[in-house]
Amino acid sequence: MVTASYAFFEALVEAGVTHCFVNLGSDHPSIIEALITLKRENKGPEVVMVALSMADGYARRTGKPQCVLVHVDVGTQGLGAAVHNASCGRAPVLIFAGLSPFTIEGEMRGSRTEYIHWIQDVPNQGDIVRQYCRYAAEIKTGKNIKQMVNRALQWATSAPAGPVYLYSAREVMEEEMDDYDLVQEHWNPVEPAALSESSVAMISEALVNAKEPLIITGYSGRNHKSVGALVELADTVKGLRVLDAGGSDMCFPADHRAWLGLRYGIDKAITTADVILVIDCDVPWINTLCHPSKSAKIFHIDVDPLKQQMPVFYLAALSRYRADSYTSLTQLTQYIKNANDFVITLSSQTYTERWEALAKDHTKRLETIAAASKVLEDDSFGTGYLCQQLRKIVPADTIFAIEAVTNTVFVADNIQPTLPGSWINCGGGGLGWSGGGALGIKLASEIENGKGKGKFVVQIVGDGSYLFSVPGSVYWICQRYGIPVLTIVLNNKGWNAPRRSLLLVHPDGIGSRSTNEDLNLSFAPHVPDYAGIAKAASGGGVMAEKVSKASELQGVLLKAVECVKGGTTAVVDAIVVSGC
């Protein structure tokens, strides 16, 4: 005989879940008993004391869902922006929360034993997060608990991937039952979909015959094979350019001549392209600021082309397809290469000249970026220069966890990622992701490569987002579990995103003539000691540095990188000039 809680964790392990990120509470006595029992039997998942952002980062690195345990309604509410991020970022995660016991007089094991059990008894706990989840359900008996877990994991890992939520009362999780097994091969996710033959032909013809073909992507690089597939298509259709309008993943390498970089829905190429293929992108352009020509032919390939969780979304596309990016890109390239008419067309002098023009444009683009990322006369520096120097110092296969908000474009322009999986942004709007996210990414890399052999991980985060990330918990976790990362805090002394939003709507309003202090967007004059917060949270174990002069930057970065390579987290508070 086993308990339902034991069977729950057994189901997770059998399904390939290796870690539980937990915040335990009064709803978890049987959970704790089961974890200890499984640990003694060497059968349980690893338990890490944090929650959703860390599981999100782990899943983003590996594509494998992990488990998050939270405490009844309040723990579910505590997921907050993190569950929004996991949903928008399509991170597969299984969340489990207990319910307050439903018996009060000892009728069943697990009946109410504490004052708080009355206070935390709410009518519809699942509704707190249901709109962000691919699936939400109550476990009502232990007798089918493994089926419930595996159904939830199927939803979490089938495109579009995302969080799922299971919840159950103490009495149910205490239920004793006969142990049983499932045939795990029967619980795989839905297979990726492909384009129809006619669709492949139509899109291929449009791309080959276009004068200015453009691909706009956002998260196609989530599948690392999609990066190579997109490169092959760009090499085949000479003159095709690729714009990243999401910044969620490394979708196209910066060292390719077709690279246009990361721009959030605003770029000249969008306005001049005569054929646009949108692949796995939520916001390819912002209509009020930039939009395609009315004569442009637009096609949309996406795992979620209708954006089912967005009440308002539409593109003026000729056709839209629910299909997998890697599969679709491979289909298009193979079709074009095997069509004699296309081969002859693409071998012409016109396409050779287009290919050469791309190289010149790419060189000029890189020169423009470098010229804009210079040290200022007073020895201060901006985000661009900082990232330019950082890129030279860190290992070539570094993974960057990015939450730079208004500085993101400067970061992307100067980091210039080229390796699949080397750039990860949460994909959502809930600031504070990157603290736990970076830890999850690093932990996953250590599991993949062995303790102490994981990839070097750098978190680049705005100062406001850093405060949202709950650094007190993040850097205690770093120290407690030995997860070394390098954190770069972009300290521009306040919240610049609200000011930008204001100016986009009221460019000449009274707010445009007000200072950040007037708008209550500035942290000055009492700017937090960001590195000091991390050092205190880690009990003094974290290396903490602050730098404001370009002449001192390289030395600080070198010291921090060596510190992290040695197994200790480092936090650099970098005072940056805005706008460069």
PDB file of N, CA and C in Angstrom, residues 330-392:
ATOM      1  N   THR A 330      12.025  23.143 -42.922  1.00  0.00           N
ATOM      2  CA  THR A 330      12.659  22.043 -43.653  1.00  0.00           C
ATOM      3  C   THR A 330      11.884  21.726 -44.927  1.00  0.00           C
ATOM      4  N   GLN A 331      10.560  21.709 -44.828  1.00  0.00           N
ATOM      5  CA  GLN A 331       9.724  21.457 -46.007  1.00  0.00           C
ATOM      6  C   GLN A 331       9.964  22.508 -47.093  1.00  0.00           C
ATOM      7  N   LEU A 332       9.995  23.776 -46.695  1.00  0.00           N
ATOM      8  CA  LEU A 332      10.167  24.864 -47.660  1.00  0.00           C
ATOM      9  C   LEU A 332      11.511  24.766 -48.369  1.00  0.00           C
ATOM     10  N   THR A 333      12.576  24.560 -47.605  1.00  0.00           N
ATOM     11  CA  THR A 333      13.911  24.495 -48.199  1.00  0.00           C
ATOM     12  C   THR A 333      14.035  23.311 -49.151  1.00  0.00           C
ATOM     13  N   GLN A 334      13.544  22.164 -48.750  1.00  0.00           N
ATOM     14  CA  GLN A 334      13.619  20.978 -49.606  1.00  0.00           C
ATOM     15  C   GLN A 334      12.834  21.181 -50.895  1.00  0.00           C
ATOM     16  N   TYR A 335      11.681  21.799 -50.784  1.00  0.00           N
ATOM     17  CA  TYR A 335      10.854  22.027 -51.974  1.00  0.00           C
ATOM     18  C   TYR A 335      11.563  22.967 -52.947  1.00  0.00           C
ATOM     19  N   ILE A 336      12.118  24.042 -52.420  1.00  0.00           N
ATOM     20  CA  ILE A 336      12.798  25.023 -53.272  1.00  0.00           C
ATOM     21  C   ILE A 336      14.018  24.402 -53.943  1.00  0.00           C
ATOM     22  N   LYS A 337      14.791  23.625 -53.207  1.00  0.00           N
ATOM     23  CA  LYS A 337      16.006  23.010 -53.756  1.00  0.00           C
ATOM     24  C   LYS A 337      15.700  21.941 -54.805  1.00  0.00           C
ATOM     25  N   ASN A 338      14.519  21.350 -54.723  1.00  0.00           N
ATOM     26  CA  ASN A 338      14.165  20.275 -55.653  1.00  0.00           C
ATOM     27  C   ASN A 338      13.338  20.748 -56.842  1.00  0.00           C
ATOM     28  N   ALA A 339      13.021  22.041 -56.888  1.00  0.00           N
ATOM     29  CA  ALA A 339      12.237  22.584 -58.004  1.00  0.00           C
ATOM     30  C   ALA A 339      13.193  23.196 -59.026  1.00  0.00           C
ATOM     31  N   ASN A 340      13.270  22.628 -60.221  1.00  0.00           N
ATOM     32  CA  ASN A 340      14.243  23.076 -61.226  1.00  0.00           C
ATOM     33  C   ASN A 340      14.085  24.548 -61.570  1.00  0.00           C
ATOM     34  N   ASP A 341      12.846  25.010 -61.703  1.00  0.00           N
ATOM     35  CA  ASP A 341      12.614  26.416 -62.045  1.00  0.00           C
ATOM     36  C   ASP A 341      13.191  27.335 -60.974  1.00  0.00           C
ATOM     37  N   PHE A 342      13.007  26.960 -59.715  1.00  0.00           N
ATOM     38  CA  PHE A 342      13.524  27.777 -58.614  1.00  0.00           C
ATOM     39  C   PHE A 342      15.048  27.754 -58.594  1.00  0.00           C
ATOM     40  N   VAL A 343      15.633  26.599 -58.854  1.00  0.00           N
ATOM     41  CA  VAL A 343      17.096  26.472 -58.848  1.00  0.00           C
ATOM     42  C   VAL A 343      17.706  27.383 -59.908  1.00  0.00           C
ATOM     43  N   ILE A 344      17.100  27.407 -61.092  1.00  0.00           N
ATOM     44  CA  ILE A 344      17.593  28.272 -62.175  1.00  0.00           C
ATOM     45  C   ILE A 344      17.459  29.740 -61.783  1.00  0.00           C
ATOM     46  N   THR A 345      16.305  30.096 -61.227  1.00  0.00           N
ATOM     47  CA  THR A 345      16.068  31.487 -60.815  1.00  0.00           C
ATOM     48  C   THR A 345      17.070  31.932 -59.762  1.00  0.00           C
ATOM     49  N   LEU A 346      17.286  31.098 -58.754  1.00  0.00           N
ATOM     50  CA  LEU A 346      18.162  31.461 -57.637  1.00  0.00           C
ATOM     51  C   LEU A 346      19.634  31.464 -58.022  1.00  0.00           C
ATOM     52  N   SER A 347      19.962  30.888 -59.179  1.00  0.00           N
ATOM     53  CA  SER A 347      21.351  30.874 -59.652  1.00  0.00           C
ATOM     54  C   SER A 347      21.667  32.068 -60.542  1.00  0.00           C
ATOM     55  N   SER A 348      20.693  32.918 -60.777  1.00  0.00           N
ATOM     56  CA  SER A 348      20.879  34.048 -61.688  1.00  0.00           C
ATOM     57  C   SER A 348      21.738  35.141 -61.065  1.00  0.00           C
ATOM     58  N   GLN A 349      22.206  36.048 -61.909  1.00  0.00           N
ATOM     59  CA  GLN A 349      23.048  37.150 -61.470  1.00  0.00           C
ATOM     60  C   GLN A 349      22.326  38.057 -60.476  1.00  0.00           C
ATOM     61  N   THR A 350      21.034  38.192 -60.645  1.00  0.00           N
ATOM     62  CA  THR A 350      20.247  39.040 -59.738  1.00  0.00           C
ATOM     63  C   THR A 350      20.387  38.572 -58.295  1.00  0.00           C
ATOM     64  N   TYR A 351      20.300  37.267 -58.099  1.00  0.00           N
ATOM     65  CA  TYR A 351      20.362  36.731 -56.734  1.00  0.00           C
ATOM     66  C   TYR A 351      21.785  36.747 -56.192  1.00  0.00           C
ATOM     67  N   THR A 352      22.770  36.623 -57.093  1.00  0.00           N
ATOM     68  CA  THR A 352      24.167  36.757 -56.659  1.00  0.00           C
ATOM     69  C   THR A 352      24.417  38.170 -56.148  1.00  0.00           C
ATOM     70  N   GLU A 353      23.883  39.152 -56.848  1.00  0.00           N
ATOM     71  CA  GLU A 353      24.036  40.548 -56.432  1.00  0.00           C
ATOM     72  C   GLU A 353      23.300  40.812 -55.122  1.00  0.00           C
ATOM     73  N   ARG A 354      22.145  40.199 -54.951  1.00  0.00           N
ATOM     74  CA  ARG A 354      21.407  40.350 -53.686  1.00  0.00           C
ATOM     75  C   ARG A 354      22.207  39.773 -52.520  1.00  0.00           C
ATOM     76  N   TRP A 355      22.851  38.656 -52.754  1.00  0.00           N
ATOM     77  CA  TRP A 355      23.657  38.003 -51.719  1.00  0.00           C
ATOM     78  C   TRP A 355      24.834  38.890 -51.314  1.00  0.00           C
ATOM     79  N   GLU A 356      25.470  39.496 -52.307  1.00  0.00           N
ATOM     80  CA  GLU A 356      26.599  40.386 -52.034  1.00  0.00           C
ATOM     81  C   GLU A 356      26.133  41.651 -51.320  1.00  0.00           C
ATOM     82  N   ALA A 357      24.963  42.136 -51.689  1.00  0.00           N
ATOM     83  CA  ALA A 357      24.416  43.333 -51.037  1.00  0.00           C
ATOM     84  C   ALA A 357      24.110  43.060 -49.570  1.00  0.00           C
ATOM     85  N   LEU A 358      23.634  41.857 -49.266  1.00  0.00           N
ATOM     86  CA  LEU A 358      23.379  41.496 -47.873  1.00  0.00           C
ATOM     87  C   LEU A 358      24.654  41.553 -47.048  1.00  0.00           C
ATOM     88  N   ALA A 359      25.748  41.077 -47.623  1.00  0.00           N
ATOM     89  CA  ALA A 359      27.025  41.073 -46.901  1.00  0.00           C
ATOM     90  C   ALA A 359      27.463  42.495 -46.580  1.00  0.00           C
ATOM     91  N   LYS A 360      27.321  43.395 -47.552  1.00  0.00           N
ATOM     92  CA  LYS A 360      27.696  44.792 -47.323  1.00  0.00           C
ATOM     93  C   LYS A 360      26.806  45.435 -46.258  1.00  0.00           C
ATOM     94  N   ASP A 361      25.517  45.168 -46.336  1.00  0.00           N
ATOM     95  CA  ASP A 361      24.588  45.724 -45.343  1.00  0.00           C
ATOM     96  C   ASP A 361      24.889  45.194 -43.945  1.00  0.00           C
ATOM     97  N   HIS A 362      25.233  43.923 -43.863  1.00  0.00           N
ATOM     98  CA  HIS A 362      25.530  43.306 -42.564  1.00  0.00           C
ATOM     99  C   HIS A 362      26.781  43.921 -41.952  1.00  0.00           C
ATOM    100  N   THR A 363      27.806  44.104 -42.781  1.00  0.00           N
ATOM    101  CA  THR A 363      29.043  44.731 -42.293  1.00  0.00           C
ATOM    102  C   THR A 363      28.769  46.146 -41.798  1.00  0.00           C
ATOM    103  N   LYS A 364      27.989  46.892 -42.561  1.00  0.00           N
ATOM    104  CA  LYS A 364      27.644  48.259 -42.166  1.00  0.00           C
ATOM    105  C   LYS A 364      26.837  48.267 -40.872  1.00  0.00           C
ATOM    106  N   ARG A 365      25.938  47.313 -40.720  1.00  0.00           N
ATOM    107  CA  ARG A 365      25.112  47.223 -39.507  1.00  0.00           C
ATOM    108  C   ARG A 365      25.998  46.997 -38.281  1.00  0.00           C
ATOM    109  N   LEU A 366      26.948  46.090 -38.385  1.00  0.00           N
ATOM    110  CA  LEU A 366      27.844  45.806 -37.268  1.00  0.00           C
ATOM    111  C   LEU A 366      28.718  47.017 -36.937  1.00  0.00           C
ATOM    112  N   GLU A 367      29.157  47.730 -37.969  1.00  0.00           N
ATOM    113  CA  GLU A 367      29.971  48.932 -37.751  1.00  0.00           C
ATOM    114  C   GLU A 367      29.158  50.021 -37.052  1.00  0.00           C
ATOM    115  N   THR A 368      27.905  50.161 -37.432  1.00  0.00           N
ATOM    116  CA  THR A 368      27.029  51.158 -36.804  1.00  0.00           C
ATOM    117  C   THR A 368      26.800  50.833 -35.334  1.00  0.00           C
ATOM    118  N   ILE A 369      26.595  49.557 -35.037  1.00  0.00           N
ATOM    119  CA  ILE A 369      26.405  49.126 -33.648  1.00  0.00           C
ATOM    120  C   ILE A 369      27.650  49.420 -32.827  1.00  0.00           C
ATOM    121  N   ALA A 370      28.813  49.087 -33.378  1.00  0.00           N
ATOM    122  CA  ALA A 370      30.072  49.306 -32.655  1.00  0.00           C
ATOM    123  C   ALA A 370      30.310  50.790 -32.407  1.00  0.00           C
ATOM    124  N   ALA A 371      29.991  51.612 -33.406  1.00  0.00           N
ATOM    125  CA  ALA A 371      30.209  53.054 -33.269  1.00  0.00           C
ATOM    126  C   ALA A 371      29.300  53.670 -32.215  1.00  0.00           C
ATOM    127  N   ALA A 372      28.118  53.094 -32.037  1.00  0.00           N
ATOM    128  CA  ALA A 372      27.166  53.630 -31.060  1.00  0.00           C
ATOM    129  C   ALA A 372      27.474  53.175 -29.639  1.00  0.00           C
ATOM    130  N   SER A 373      28.395  52.234 -29.505  1.00  0.00           N
ATOM    131  CA  SER A 373      28.685  51.642 -28.187  1.00  0.00           C
ATOM    132  C   SER A 373      30.064  52.066 -27.706  1.00  0.00           C
ATOM    133  N   LYS A 374      30.273  53.343 -27.640  1.00  0.00           N
ATOM    134  CA  LYS A 374      31.569  53.892 -27.245  1.00  0.00           C
ATOM    135  C   LYS A 374      31.520  54.454 -25.827  1.00  0.00           C
ATOM    136  N   VAL A 375      32.714  54.611 -25.259  1.00  0.00           N
ATOM    137  CA  VAL A 375      32.838  55.246 -23.945  1.00  0.00           C
ATOM    138  C   VAL A 375      32.552  56.735 -24.084  1.00  0.00           C
ATOM    139  N   LEU A 376      31.832  57.307 -23.135  1.00  0.00           N
ATOM    140  CA  LEU A 376      31.549  58.736 -23.168  1.00  0.00           C
ATOM    141  C   LEU A 376      32.746  59.531 -22.655  1.00  0.00           C
ATOM    142  N   GLU A 377      32.741  60.823 -22.904  1.00  0.00           N
ATOM    143  CA  GLU A 377      33.890  61.666 -22.571  1.00  0.00           C
ATOM    144  C   GLU A 377      34.216  61.679 -21.085  1.00  0.00           C
ATOM    145  N   ASP A 378      33.212  61.514 -20.242  1.00  0.00           N
ATOM    146  CA  ASP A 378      33.448  61.547 -18.794  1.00  0.00           C
ATOM    147  C   ASP A 378      33.771  60.165 -18.223  1.00  0.00           C
ATOM    148  N   ASP A 379      34.089  59.209 -19.101  1.00  0.00           N
ATOM    149  CA  ASP A 379      34.466  57.842 -18.712  1.00  0.00           C
ATOM    150  C   ASP A 379      33.261  57.014 -18.261  1.00  0.00           C
ATOM    151  N   SER A 380      32.060  57.513 -18.484  1.00  0.00           N
ATOM    152  CA  SER A 380      30.873  56.703 -18.212  1.00  0.00           C
ATOM    153  C   SER A 380      30.577  55.848 -19.442  1.00  0.00           C
ATOM    154  N   PHE A 381      29.617  54.951 -19.325  1.00  0.00           N
ATOM    155  CA  PHE A 381      29.337  54.032 -20.429  1.00  0.00           C
ATOM    156  C   PHE A 381      27.868  53.631 -20.410  1.00  0.00           C
ATOM    157  N   GLY A 382      27.410  53.146 -21.552  1.00  0.00           N
ATOM    158  CA  GLY A 382      26.036  52.668 -21.665  1.00  0.00           C
ATOM    159  C   GLY A 382      25.977  51.154 -21.690  1.00  0.00           C
ATOM    160  N   THR A 383      24.767  50.647 -21.819  1.00  0.00           N
ATOM    161  CA  THR A 383      24.557  49.197 -21.845  1.00  0.00           C
ATOM    162  C   THR A 383      25.262  48.551 -23.029  1.00  0.00           C
ATOM    163  N   GLY A 384      25.271  49.240 -24.171  1.00  0.00           N
ATOM    164  CA  GLY A 384      25.911  48.692 -25.361  1.00  0.00           C
ATOM    165  C   GLY A 384      27.385  48.416 -25.152  1.00  0.00           C
ATOM    166  N   TYR A 385      28.104  49.392 -24.619  1.00  0.00           N
ATOM    167  CA  TYR A 385      29.541  49.214 -24.373  1.00  0.00           C
ATOM    168  C   TYR A 385      29.780  48.120 -23.340  1.00  0.00           C
ATOM    169  N   LEU A 386      28.979  48.105 -22.296  1.00  0.00           N
ATOM    170  CA  LEU A 386      29.102  47.073 -21.266  1.00  0.00           C
ATOM    171  C   LEU A 386      28.982  45.681 -21.882  1.00  0.00           C
ATOM    172  N   CYS A 387      27.966  45.475 -22.704  1.00  0.00           N
ATOM    173  CA  CYS A 387      27.749  44.152 -23.298  1.00  0.00           C
ATOM    174  C   CYS A 387      28.816  43.807 -24.332  1.00  0.00           C
ATOM    175  N   GLN A 388      29.299  44.821 -25.011  1.00  0.00           N
ATOM    176  CA  GLN A 388      30.397  44.625 -25.963  1.00  0.00           C
ATOM    177  C   GLN A 388      31.628  44.064 -25.254  1.00  0.00           C
ATOM    178  N   GLN A 389      31.963  44.632 -24.116  1.00  0.00           N
ATOM    179  CA  GLN A 389      33.122  44.174 -23.342  1.00  0.00           C
ATOM    180  C   GLN A 389      32.854  42.817 -22.693  1.00  0.00           C
ATOM    181  N   LEU A 390      31.651  42.622 -22.205  1.00  0.00           N
ATOM    182  CA  LEU A 390      31.288  41.358 -21.565  1.00  0.00           C
ATOM    183  C   LEU A 390      31.400  40.201 -22.550  1.00  0.00           C
ATOM    184  N   ARG A 391      30.940  40.414 -23.765  1.00  0.00           N
ATOM    185  CA  ARG A 391      30.973  39.376 -24.797  1.00  0.00           C
ATOM    186  C   ARG A 391      32.400  38.892 -25.058  1.00  0.00           C
ATOM    187  N   LYS A 392      33.378  39.802 -24.941  1.00  0.00           N
ATOM    188  CA  LYS A 392      34.780  39.450 -25.187  1.00  0.00           C
ATOM    189  C   LYS A 392      35.367  38.590 -24.072  1.00  0.00           C
TER     190      LYS A 392
END
